[in-house]
Amino acid sequence: MKILVTAKRVEDYESKIKVKPDGSGIFLEGLKYKINPFDEIAVEEGLRLAAKHGGEVVVASVGGKEVQEQLRHALAMGAHKAVWVNHAGPLDQLGVAGLLAKVCEQEKPDMAILGKQAVDDDQNQVGQYLAELLGWGMATFASKVESLESDAEKAKAPGLAVSADGKAVRVVREVDGGLDTLDVQLPAVVTTDLRLNQPRYASLPGIMKAKSKPIAELTPAGLGVDVTPKLTITKMAAPPARKAGIKVPDVATLVEKLKSEAKVV
Amino acid sequence: MDFIERLRAEFPEGFLTTEPSELAEWGRDWTRVHAPTPSAACFPRDTQEVARLLALCNAHGVKVVPSGGRTGLAGGAVAARGELVLSLSRMNRMEPVDVASRTVRVQAGAVTEAVHQHCAPHGLTWPVDFASKGSSQVGGNLSTNAGGVKVIKYGLTRQWVLGLEVVTAAGEVLQLGGALEKNNTGLDLRQLFIGSEGTLGVITAATLKLAPLPGRADVALLAVPDVAAVLRLFRDARTAALPLSAWEFFTEACLRRVERHRKLRSPFDARHGCYVLLETEGAEPAALEAWFARAFEQGLAQDGTLAESPSRGKELWALRESISESLSATGLPHKNDIALPIAELERFCGALDAVFAARYPGFEVCLFGHIGDGNLHVNVMKPDGMDKADFLRHAAASDEVMFSLVRAHGGSISAEHGVGLLKKKHLHYSRAPEELALMRAVKQALDPRGILNPGKVLDP
């Protein structure tokens, strides 16, 4: 099984993020970065599936040369090779999905696993666009992914409509009010939710080994994708600061305020 | 008039409390050996109020326990004999950071972490850092000459102070040192008060020396089989001149307690004997990786991970910083904080194993600490079936054996926790009779009526 996973570079939440006073963006000085945590879960899931069923994991990212740090991290976790689409300019979600679709056409994975969203802008769009552009099946917000590749596994899943080639995955996804189970024919796009797994720490021997793993460099022009953003950001603003709490002298006043002001009792 | 009533009359409203539930809190630190019984807790707002209060206490022979964030582990801030608690909590003002001289003037009640946050926007920090920084106060850090996790690079608290304001037992206000980096004018009285655990005077404000915030910090956790391997790895890191800012270790027993209490997970699939948490500041990535590669080639480490981002680094630090809390939450630890010369550590640890085998057969011993400073935290856990009093008696007797060993290897019976109440009777293992006599003479000169933190560090 060949699996493509993604590794977006996002601001580390240990960094102090400040919006510029003119609303044109955030201050970039001194920011620290890391792999999008949902993508890290996707990498982990890809590695587990590949270890169980055989196969390889290809990690892809789009951005300037600094995104190689996130690709190296995924390689250190155990991914077999990396694809870097070198593009330093602005991008929107459709542009990224267009690039990933071309990468998928080249790499021909059985499955693409992406974080459900990136923690920087929380858009939650790329996985869905990608499935549409490729014409693949899709299962978002996975909290459990199970391959139904072998006959034995298919037998354990009665009622499953599987195509003649017999390849599918069962995805348990988190939805409002419960869990939803989907059987998806491959190739498919799966996006990961928080509880799918706990990503491994990259081991130091793994980090050493990652240095000699290949990173293939591509460009939007080479892939024939126009990434001119259709979306423009007009203004950024910090959420309103929380108001300070107040102290009440006794329980009676508290109950009174809960009734009259907060209206919760 | 009763003394407390007199204080109420002479000071502004809200100056003191005698509420029993509050006194229980203000009268204790992180130790739980002595029950708190303060007569009252006072909260002065400025140095003049501290001076007036001490002058009154001195005149009436009322004993006082100076009090900061009360995160101490030796009972130095415990008021167990009806003393008055003098809390500096309300005196927490910080003046603007002086970027050119890299100093900041703060009052004694400023919380350590607040000082860090105050200085960070200027690219500066006060490099005194430990797990309790969210509660501990500058005054307490100075009075105990606190250590912590970055001593290997920055040294102890006493190296990061330029000036002190101290109120004596008689209520005189001393300005010591100011903001001078250089001041060779006789005895350095500042250093007398730093580390005196509130027995010589009350520190009310300080001019702190600041260091540039480190640029790039790397955090790694390495797995090794035993303490000897920790020391071998340390020697190798020092030989390679890694810019270490922390070299911490803990044993498997500590990790298991942390996993149980904090629900944190080990980064490794397999279990190992010991773990080393190391941090470097400003290391060349290539040099660091070359060192790791060599450590694995030479079999110095069994497994390891390098944090790829600051948030991952914080997760690794959490494993180390949660140990104290996890030991106390999951059992009853008998704690010791000892220091050895680095060169003696390996021989000492071998001898210590023999002591443990003889004194604590079958007991769970949790070892951790700042081993790069020669500092070991030795925690013996009470076995489940054993009576608490029996355990404490047995542990106290065993301490004598361990402290003799510490003395024989040229070590200290209290590396960074201080002496307070808990280590007082063992002080003779680390200080000669002549030294103790000198320390008594200094105490007598500065606090002749013995009102300041009585019974701590030394008996009269």
Short mmCIF file of C-alpha atoms in Angstrom, two decimals, chain B residues 28-459:
data_model
loop_
_atom_site.label_atom_id
_atom_site.label_comp_id
_atom_site.label_asym_id
_atom_site.label_seq_id
_atom_site.Cartn_x
_atom_site.Cartn_y
_atom_site.Cartn_z
CA ARG B 28 3.67 26.40 55.66
CA ASP B 29 5.79 25.70 52.59
CA TRP B 30 5.88 22.63 50.33
CA THR B 31 7.02 20.44 53.25
CA ARG B 32 4.36 18.72 55.32
CA VAL B 33 6.39 17.63 58.34
CA HIS B 34 5.48 20.41 60.84
CA ALA B 35 1.93 21.66 61.43
CA PRO B 36 1.61 25.43 60.81
CA THR B 37 0.59 27.51 63.86
CA PRO B 38 1.35 31.19 63.11
CA SER B 39 -0.20 33.82 65.41
CA ALA B 40 -0.96 36.10 62.44
CA ALA B 41 0.10 36.82 58.88
CA CYS B 42 1.08 40.40 57.90
CA PHE B 43 1.11 41.89 54.42
CA PRO B 44 3.14 45.12 54.31
CA ARG B 45 2.83 47.28 51.19
CA ASP B 46 6.21 49.00 51.31
CA THR B 47 9.65 48.91 52.89
CA GLN B 48 8.69 51.47 55.54
CA GLU B 49 5.92 49.21 56.81
CA VAL B 50 8.36 46.28 56.97
CA ALA B 51 10.80 48.45 58.93
CA ARG B 52 8.12 49.68 61.38
CA LEU B 53 6.83 46.13 61.87
CA LEU B 54 10.29 44.67 62.56
CA ALA B 55 11.21 47.48 64.95
CA LEU B 56 8.03 46.76 66.94
CA CYS B 57 8.60 42.98 66.89
CA ASN B 58 12.20 43.47 68.00
CA ALA B 59 11.18 45.75 70.85
CA HIS B 60 8.64 43.18 72.08
CA GLY B 61 10.66 40.05 71.28
CA VAL B 62 7.99 38.82 68.85
CA LYS B 63 9.35 36.19 66.49
CA VAL B 64 8.92 36.59 62.74
CA VAL B 65 8.99 34.19 59.77
CA PRO B 66 9.73 36.05 56.51
CA SER B 67 7.66 34.51 53.75
CA GLY B 68 7.73 34.47 49.94
CA GLY B 69 6.09 31.99 47.57
CA ARG B 70 6.49 29.22 50.18
CA THR B 71 7.70 26.62 47.67
CA GLY B 72 10.70 25.61 49.82
CA LEU B 73 11.50 21.99 50.55
CA ALA B 74 13.39 22.34 53.84
CA GLY B 75 10.79 24.03 56.04
CA GLY B 76 12.52 27.44 55.97
CA ALA B 77 9.20 29.30 55.67
CA VAL B 78 7.26 27.16 58.14
CA ALA B 79 5.77 28.96 61.16
CA ALA B 80 5.21 26.09 63.59
CA ARG B 81 5.80 27.89 66.91
CA GLY B 82 3.31 30.74 66.95
CA GLU B 83 5.48 33.16 64.98
CA LEU B 84 4.21 36.12 62.99
CA VAL B 85 4.37 35.47 59.23
CA LEU B 86 5.75 38.47 57.30
CA SER B 87 4.59 37.98 53.73
CA LEU B 88 6.17 40.07 50.98
CA SER B 89 3.40 39.08 48.51
CA ARG B 90 1.93 42.58 48.21
CA MET B 91 5.34 44.08 47.41
CA ASN B 92 5.51 42.81 43.84
CA ARG B 93 6.25 45.97 41.82
CA MET B 94 8.77 45.78 39.00
CA GLU B 95 10.48 48.87 37.60
CA PRO B 96 11.15 49.28 33.87
CA VAL B 97 13.97 47.11 32.49
CA ASP B 98 17.26 48.99 32.04
CA VAL B 99 18.37 47.58 28.70
CA ALA B 100 21.79 49.26 28.58
CA SER B 101 22.93 48.04 32.00
CA ARG B 102 20.88 44.82 31.70
CA THR B 103 19.29 45.21 35.12
CA VAL B 104 15.83 45.46 36.62
CA ARG B 105 14.81 46.66 40.09
CA VAL B 106 12.00 44.61 41.62
CA GLN B 107 10.38 44.28 45.00
CA ALA B 108 10.86 41.03 46.92
CA GLY B 109 7.31 39.77 46.31
CA ALA B 110 7.63 39.71 42.50
CA VAL B 111 6.95 36.19 41.24
CA THR B 112 9.89 34.63 39.38
CA GLU B 113 7.91 33.89 36.23
CA ALA B 114 6.48 37.44 36.22
CA VAL B 115 10.06 38.77 36.19
CA HIS B 116 10.81 36.54 33.19
CA GLN B 117 7.73 37.83 31.36
CA HIS B 118 8.60 41.42 32.28
CA CYS B 119 12.10 41.09 30.78
CA ALA B 120 11.36 38.88 27.75
CA PRO B 121 10.10 41.67 25.43
CA HIS B 122 13.57 43.27 25.80
CA GLY B 123 15.31 40.05 24.78
CA LEU B 124 16.53 39.61 28.36
CA THR B 125 15.88 37.20 31.20
CA TRP B 126 16.76 36.62 34.84
CA PRO B 127 18.34 33.19 34.45
CA VAL B 128 16.98 31.73 37.69
CA ASP B 129 14.63 28.99 36.58
CA PHE B 130 12.94 26.00 38.24
CA ALA B 131 9.69 24.05 38.27
CA SER B 132 8.09 26.27 40.96
CA LYS B 133 8.76 29.56 39.14
CA GLY B 134 5.02 30.25 38.82
CA SER B 135 4.73 30.66 42.63
CA SER B 136 8.20 31.36 43.99
CA GLN B 137 9.15 34.98 44.67
CA VAL B 138 12.37 36.89 44.14
CA GLY B 139 12.81 37.47 47.90
CA GLY B 140 12.59 33.75 48.61
CA ASN B 141 14.89 32.89 45.71
CA LEU B 142 17.50 35.26 47.13
CA SER B 143 17.06 34.21 50.76
CA THR B 144 17.58 30.58 49.81
CA ASN B 145 20.12 31.23 47.03
CA ALA B 146 17.89 29.03 44.90
CA GLY B 147 19.35 26.62 42.35
CA GLY B 148 17.27 25.09 39.61
CA VAL B 149 17.58 23.62 36.15
CA LYS B 150 20.02 26.03 34.52
CA VAL B 151 22.72 26.23 37.17
CA ILE B 152 25.09 24.31 34.90
CA LYS B 153 25.23 27.34 32.60
CA TYR B 154 24.32 30.31 34.80
CA GLY B 155 25.26 29.35 38.34
CA LEU B 156 23.17 30.00 41.48
CA THR B 157 20.88 32.93 42.24
CA ARG B 158 23.61 34.83 44.10
CA GLN B 159 25.43 35.43 40.81
CA TRP B 160 22.48 37.38 39.36
CA VAL B 161 22.04 40.13 41.95
CA LEU B 162 23.68 43.56 41.91
CA GLY B 163 21.89 45.38 44.70
CA LEU B 164 19.77 44.53 47.71
CA GLU B 165 17.49 46.43 50.04
CA VAL B 166 17.40 44.70 53.42
CA VAL B 167 15.54 45.51 56.63
CA THR B 168 17.42 44.40 59.73
CA ALA B 169 15.88 42.87 62.84
CA ALA B 170 16.02 46.29 64.51
CA GLY B 171 14.09 47.88 61.63
CA GLU B 172 16.98 49.65 59.92
CA VAL B 173 16.85 49.82 56.10
CA LEU B 174 20.13 48.93 54.36
CA GLN B 175 20.84 49.73 50.70
CA LEU B 176 23.52 47.28 49.63
CA GLY B 177 25.31 47.45 46.31
CA GLY B 178 22.86 49.42 44.20
CA ALA B 179 23.18 48.80 40.46
CA LEU B 180 26.94 48.51 40.38
CA GLU B 181 28.60 45.71 38.47
CA LYS B 182 31.89 46.65 40.16
CA ASN B 183 32.10 47.68 43.79
CA ASN B 184 35.27 46.65 45.61
CA THR B 185 34.72 48.49 48.86
CA GLY B 186 35.22 46.05 51.68
CA LEU B 187 32.98 43.20 52.82
CA ASP B 188 30.22 42.29 50.38
CA LEU B 189 27.28 42.38 52.79
CA ARG B 190 24.79 41.47 50.05
CA GLN B 191 26.14 37.95 49.88
CA LEU B 192 25.74 37.57 53.64
CA PHE B 193 21.99 37.95 53.32
CA ILE B 194 21.68 35.87 50.14
CA GLY B 195 21.21 32.27 51.23
CA SER B 196 20.72 33.15 54.93
CA GLU B 197 17.12 31.87 54.77
CA GLY B 198 15.63 34.94 56.42
CA THR B 199 17.65 34.55 59.62
CA LEU B 200 19.72 37.76 59.28
CA GLY B 201 17.36 40.29 57.70
CA VAL B 202 14.35 40.69 55.45
CA ILE B 203 15.10 41.36 51.77
CA THR B 204 12.55 43.86 50.45
CA ALA B 205 13.88 44.77 46.99
CA ALA B 206 16.71 43.86 44.64
CA THR B 207 18.44 45.05 41.51
CA LEU B 208 18.68 41.90 39.40
CA LYS B 209 21.29 41.26 36.78
CA LEU B 210 19.87 40.03 33.48
CA ALA B 211 21.20 37.79 30.71
CA PRO B 212 20.30 37.84 27.01
CA LEU B 213 17.50 35.39 26.14
CA PRO B 214 19.06 32.36 24.50
CA GLY B 215 18.53 32.30 20.75
CA ARG B 216 18.22 28.70 19.69
CA ALA B 217 17.56 26.08 22.37
CA ASP B 218 17.58 22.36 21.65
CA VAL B 219 16.09 19.78 23.99
CA ALA B 220 16.86 16.07 23.80
CA LEU B 221 16.02 13.07 25.93
CA LEU B 222 18.43 10.12 25.88
CA ALA B 223 17.93 6.63 27.30
CA VAL B 224 20.86 4.90 29.02
CA PRO B 225 21.16 1.75 31.15
CA ASP B 226 22.35 3.18 34.49
CA VAL B 227 23.81 6.11 36.45
CA ALA B 228 27.35 5.21 35.41
CA ALA B 229 26.24 5.57 31.78
CA VAL B 230 24.72 8.99 32.59
CA LEU B 231 28.11 10.10 33.88
CA ARG B 232 30.02 8.61 30.92
CA LEU B 233 27.73 10.49 28.53
CA PHE B 234 28.18 13.70 30.54
CA ARG B 235 31.95 13.42 30.38
CA ASP B 236 31.71 12.98 26.63
CA ALA B 237 29.41 16.02 26.24
CA ARG B 238 31.81 18.16 28.27
CA THR B 239 34.76 16.93 26.23
CA ALA B 240 32.88 17.89 23.05
CA ALA B 241 32.24 21.35 24.59
CA LEU B 242 28.49 21.27 23.94
CA PRO B 243 26.94 24.60 25.08
CA LEU B 244 24.87 22.87 27.78
CA SER B 245 22.21 24.84 29.61
CA ALA B 246 20.77 21.78 31.40
CA TRP B 247 21.89 18.23 32.11
CA GLU B 248 19.20 16.48 34.11
CA PHE B 249 18.66 12.82 34.79
CA PHE B 250 15.98 10.58 36.25
CA THR B 251 15.57 6.88 36.80
CA GLU B 252 12.92 4.53 35.42
CA ALA B 253 11.15 4.54 38.82
CA CYS B 254 10.62 8.33 38.51
CA LEU B 255 9.28 8.00 34.96
CA ARG B 256 6.79 5.33 36.02
CA ARG B 257 5.43 7.60 38.79
CA VAL B 258 5.13 10.51 36.31
CA GLU B 259 3.30 8.30 33.81
CA ARG B 260 0.94 7.17 36.56
CA HIS B 261 0.19 10.58 38.06
CA ARG B 262 0.42 13.02 35.14
CA LYS B 263 -0.60 10.55 32.40
CA LEU B 264 2.41 11.66 30.37
CA ARG B 265 4.00 9.15 28.03
CA SER B 266 7.55 8.03 27.49
CA PRO B 267 8.94 8.90 24.05
CA PHE B 268 10.44 5.41 23.86
CA ASP B 269 8.89 2.03 23.07
CA ALA B 270 11.27 0.10 25.33
CA ARG B 271 11.96 0.72 29.03
CA HIS B 272 15.43 1.82 30.10
CA GLY B 273 17.31 2.23 33.38
CA CYS B 274 17.95 5.99 33.29
CA TYR B 275 17.07 9.00 31.18
CA VAL B 276 19.10 12.15 30.49
CA LEU B 277 17.35 15.38 29.59
CA LEU B 278 19.80 17.79 28.05
CA GLU B 279 19.33 21.28 26.74
CA THR B 280 21.80 23.32 24.73
CA GLU B 281 21.65 27.04 24.00
CA GLY B 282 23.01 28.37 20.73
CA ALA B 283 24.47 25.03 19.59
CA GLU B 284 25.43 24.60 15.94
CA PRO B 285 22.85 22.05 14.65
CA ALA B 286 25.58 20.22 12.73
CA ALA B 287 27.85 19.98 15.79
CA LEU B 288 24.98 18.77 17.95
CA GLU B 289 23.96 16.11 15.47
CA ALA B 290 27.56 14.97 15.06
CA TRP B 291 27.76 14.52 18.83
CA PHE B 292 24.53 12.51 18.92
CA ALA B 293 25.74 10.35 16.03
CA ARG B 294 28.97 9.62 17.88
CA ALA B 295 27.16 8.89 21.14
CA PHE B 296 25.10 6.22 19.39
CA GLU B 297 28.06 4.83 17.46
CA GLN B 298 30.01 4.43 20.69
CA GLY B 299 27.02 2.84 22.40
CA LEU B 300 26.84 5.62 25.04
CA ALA B 301 23.06 5.89 24.55
CA GLN B 302 20.47 3.21 23.86
CA ASP B 303 17.76 5.44 22.41
CA GLY B 304 16.97 9.12 22.18
CA THR B 305 14.83 11.86 20.73
CA LEU B 306 15.49 15.49 19.81
CA ALA B 307 12.56 17.92 20.09
CA GLU B 308 11.73 19.28 16.65
CA SER B 309 9.87 22.32 18.01
CA PRO B 310 9.63 24.32 21.26
CA SER B 311 6.29 22.68 22.15
CA ARG B 312 7.85 19.21 21.84
CA GLY B 313 10.75 20.44 23.96
CA LYS B 314 8.26 21.50 26.61
CA GLU B 315 6.73 18.01 26.56
CA LEU B 316 10.15 16.51 27.27
CA TRP B 317 10.79 19.01 30.07
CA ALA B 318 7.40 18.12 31.58
CA LEU B 319 8.65 14.56 32.18
CA ARG B 320 11.47 15.95 34.34
CA GLU B 321 9.60 18.81 36.01
CA SER B 322 6.64 16.63 37.05
CA ILE B 323 8.74 14.24 39.13
CA SER B 324 8.57 15.97 42.53
CA GLU B 325 4.84 16.50 42.28
CA SER B 326 4.22 12.96 41.01
CA LEU B 327 6.19 11.33 43.83
CA SER B 328 4.21 13.23 46.47
CA ALA B 329 0.88 12.59 44.73
CA THR B 330 1.38 8.84 44.37
CA GLY B 331 3.09 8.05 47.67
CA LEU B 332 5.10 9.36 50.61
CA PRO B 333 8.67 10.21 49.61
CA HIS B 334 11.50 10.76 52.08
CA LYS B 335 13.50 13.46 50.29
CA ASN B 336 17.17 14.34 50.29
CA ASP B 337 19.00 16.87 48.16
CA ILE B 338 22.71 16.22 48.14
CA ALA B 339 25.69 17.48 46.14
CA LEU B 340 28.95 15.75 45.31
CA PRO B 341 32.02 16.87 43.46
CA ILE B 342 31.48 15.72 39.85
CA ALA B 343 34.71 13.72 40.04
CA GLU B 344 33.34 11.74 43.02
CA LEU B 345 29.86 11.04 41.65
CA GLU B 346 30.53 7.63 40.16
CA ARG B 347 32.33 6.27 43.25
CA PHE B 348 29.67 7.81 45.50
CA CYS B 349 26.78 6.30 43.53
CA GLY B 350 28.41 2.87 43.74
CA ALA B 351 28.74 3.20 47.51
CA LEU B 352 25.19 4.57 47.75
CA ASP B 353 23.84 1.46 46.00
CA ALA B 354 25.42 -0.61 48.75
CA VAL B 355 23.82 1.61 51.43
CA PHE B 356 20.42 1.28 49.77
CA ALA B 357 20.77 -2.48 49.47
CA ALA B 358 21.57 -2.71 53.19
CA ARG B 359 19.20 -0.02 54.57
CA TYR B 360 16.30 -0.13 52.10
CA PRO B 361 16.01 -3.71 50.81
CA GLY B 362 13.00 -3.89 48.49
CA PHE B 363 12.18 -0.16 48.92
CA GLU B 364 11.49 1.93 45.84
CA VAL B 365 14.26 4.53 45.47
CA CYS B 366 13.59 7.37 43.01
CA LEU B 367 16.78 9.16 41.98
CA PHE B 368 16.79 12.29 39.86
CA GLY B 369 18.43 15.67 39.72
CA HIS B 370 20.76 18.18 38.16
CA ILE B 371 23.56 15.70 37.82
CA GLY B 372 25.57 18.08 35.64
CA ASP B 373 25.97 20.20 38.83
CA GLY B 374 26.74 17.13 40.94
CA ASN B 375 23.29 17.48 42.51
CA LEU B 376 21.23 14.35 43.30
CA HIS B 377 17.66 14.29 44.61
CA VAL B 378 17.31 11.05 46.55
CA ASN B 379 13.71 10.02 47.22
CA VAL B 380 12.91 6.86 49.14
CA MET B 381 9.24 5.90 48.85
CA LYS B 382 7.31 4.53 51.83
CA PRO B 383 6.36 0.90 51.11
CA ASP B 384 2.59 0.45 50.95
CA GLY B 385 2.34 -1.88 53.94
CA MET B 386 4.62 0.14 56.25
CA ASP B 387 3.45 2.42 59.05
CA LYS B 388 4.26 6.10 58.38
CA ALA B 389 5.98 6.69 61.74
CA ASP B 390 8.07 3.52 61.35
CA PHE B 391 9.05 4.60 57.86
CA LEU B 392 10.11 8.11 58.92
CA ARG B 393 12.11 6.73 61.86
CA HIS B 394 13.83 4.22 59.65
CA ALA B 395 14.54 6.86 56.98
CA ALA B 396 15.96 9.29 59.55
CA ALA B 397 18.36 6.63 60.84
CA SER B 398 19.35 5.78 57.26
CA ASP B 399 20.05 9.47 56.55
CA GLU B 400 22.88 9.40 59.07
CA VAL B 401 24.52 6.58 57.11
CA MET B 402 24.08 8.39 53.79
CA PHE B 403 25.31 11.74 55.15
CA SER B 404 28.47 10.09 56.50
CA LEU B 405 29.04 8.83 52.98
CA VAL B 406 28.40 12.33 51.57
CA ARG B 407 30.96 13.77 53.98
CA ALA B 408 33.50 11.08 53.12
CA HIS B 409 33.22 12.02 49.44
CA GLY B 410 33.50 15.78 50.09
CA GLY B 411 29.84 16.52 49.37
CA SER B 412 27.04 18.66 50.81
CA ILE B 413 23.94 17.43 52.66
CA SER B 414 21.83 20.19 51.08
CA ALA B 415 22.70 21.21 47.55
CA GLU B 416 19.99 23.74 46.78
CA HIS B 417 17.04 23.18 49.11
CA GLY B 418 18.71 24.96 52.02
CA VAL B 419 18.75 23.92 55.66
CA GLY B 420 15.56 25.34 57.17
CA LEU B 421 14.13 23.08 59.86
CA LEU B 422 14.59 19.74 58.16
CA LYS B 423 18.35 19.69 57.62
CA LYS B 424 19.41 21.64 60.71
CA LYS B 425 20.48 18.69 62.81
CA HIS B 426 22.58 17.35 59.92
CA LEU B 427 24.41 20.61 59.20
CA HIS B 428 27.51 19.34 61.05
CA TYR B 429 28.06 16.78 58.29
CA SER B 430 28.86 19.64 55.89
CA ARG B 431 30.15 22.48 58.09
CA ALA B 432 33.01 22.32 60.58
CA PRO B 433 32.49 23.33 64.26
CA GLU B 434 34.59 26.46 63.65
CA GLU B 435 32.34 27.45 60.76
CA LEU B 436 29.19 26.88 62.81
CA ALA B 437 30.63 29.09 65.58
CA LEU B 438 31.30 31.88 63.07
CA MET B 439 27.79 31.58 61.66
CA ARG B 440 26.37 31.88 65.19
CA ALA B 441 28.48 34.99 65.81
CA VAL B 442 27.13 36.65 62.65
CA LYS B 443 23.56 35.81 63.67
CA GLN B 444 24.18 37.26 67.13
CA ALA B 445 25.57 40.49 65.63
CA LEU B 446 22.68 41.05 63.24
CA ASP B 447 19.76 39.70 65.26
CA PRO B 448 20.75 39.77 68.94
CA ARG B 449 17.21 39.10 70.19
CA GLY B 450 16.80 36.17 67.81
CA ILE B 451 13.47 37.31 66.33
CA LEU B 452 14.19 36.46 62.66
CA ASN B 453 13.17 32.99 61.52
CA PRO B 454 14.07 31.39 64.85
CA GLY B 455 15.06 27.73 64.88
CA LYS B 456 15.99 27.73 61.19
CA VAL B 457 19.45 26.78 59.90
CA LEU B 458 21.14 26.95 63.34
CA ASP B 459 20.13 26.74 66.97
#
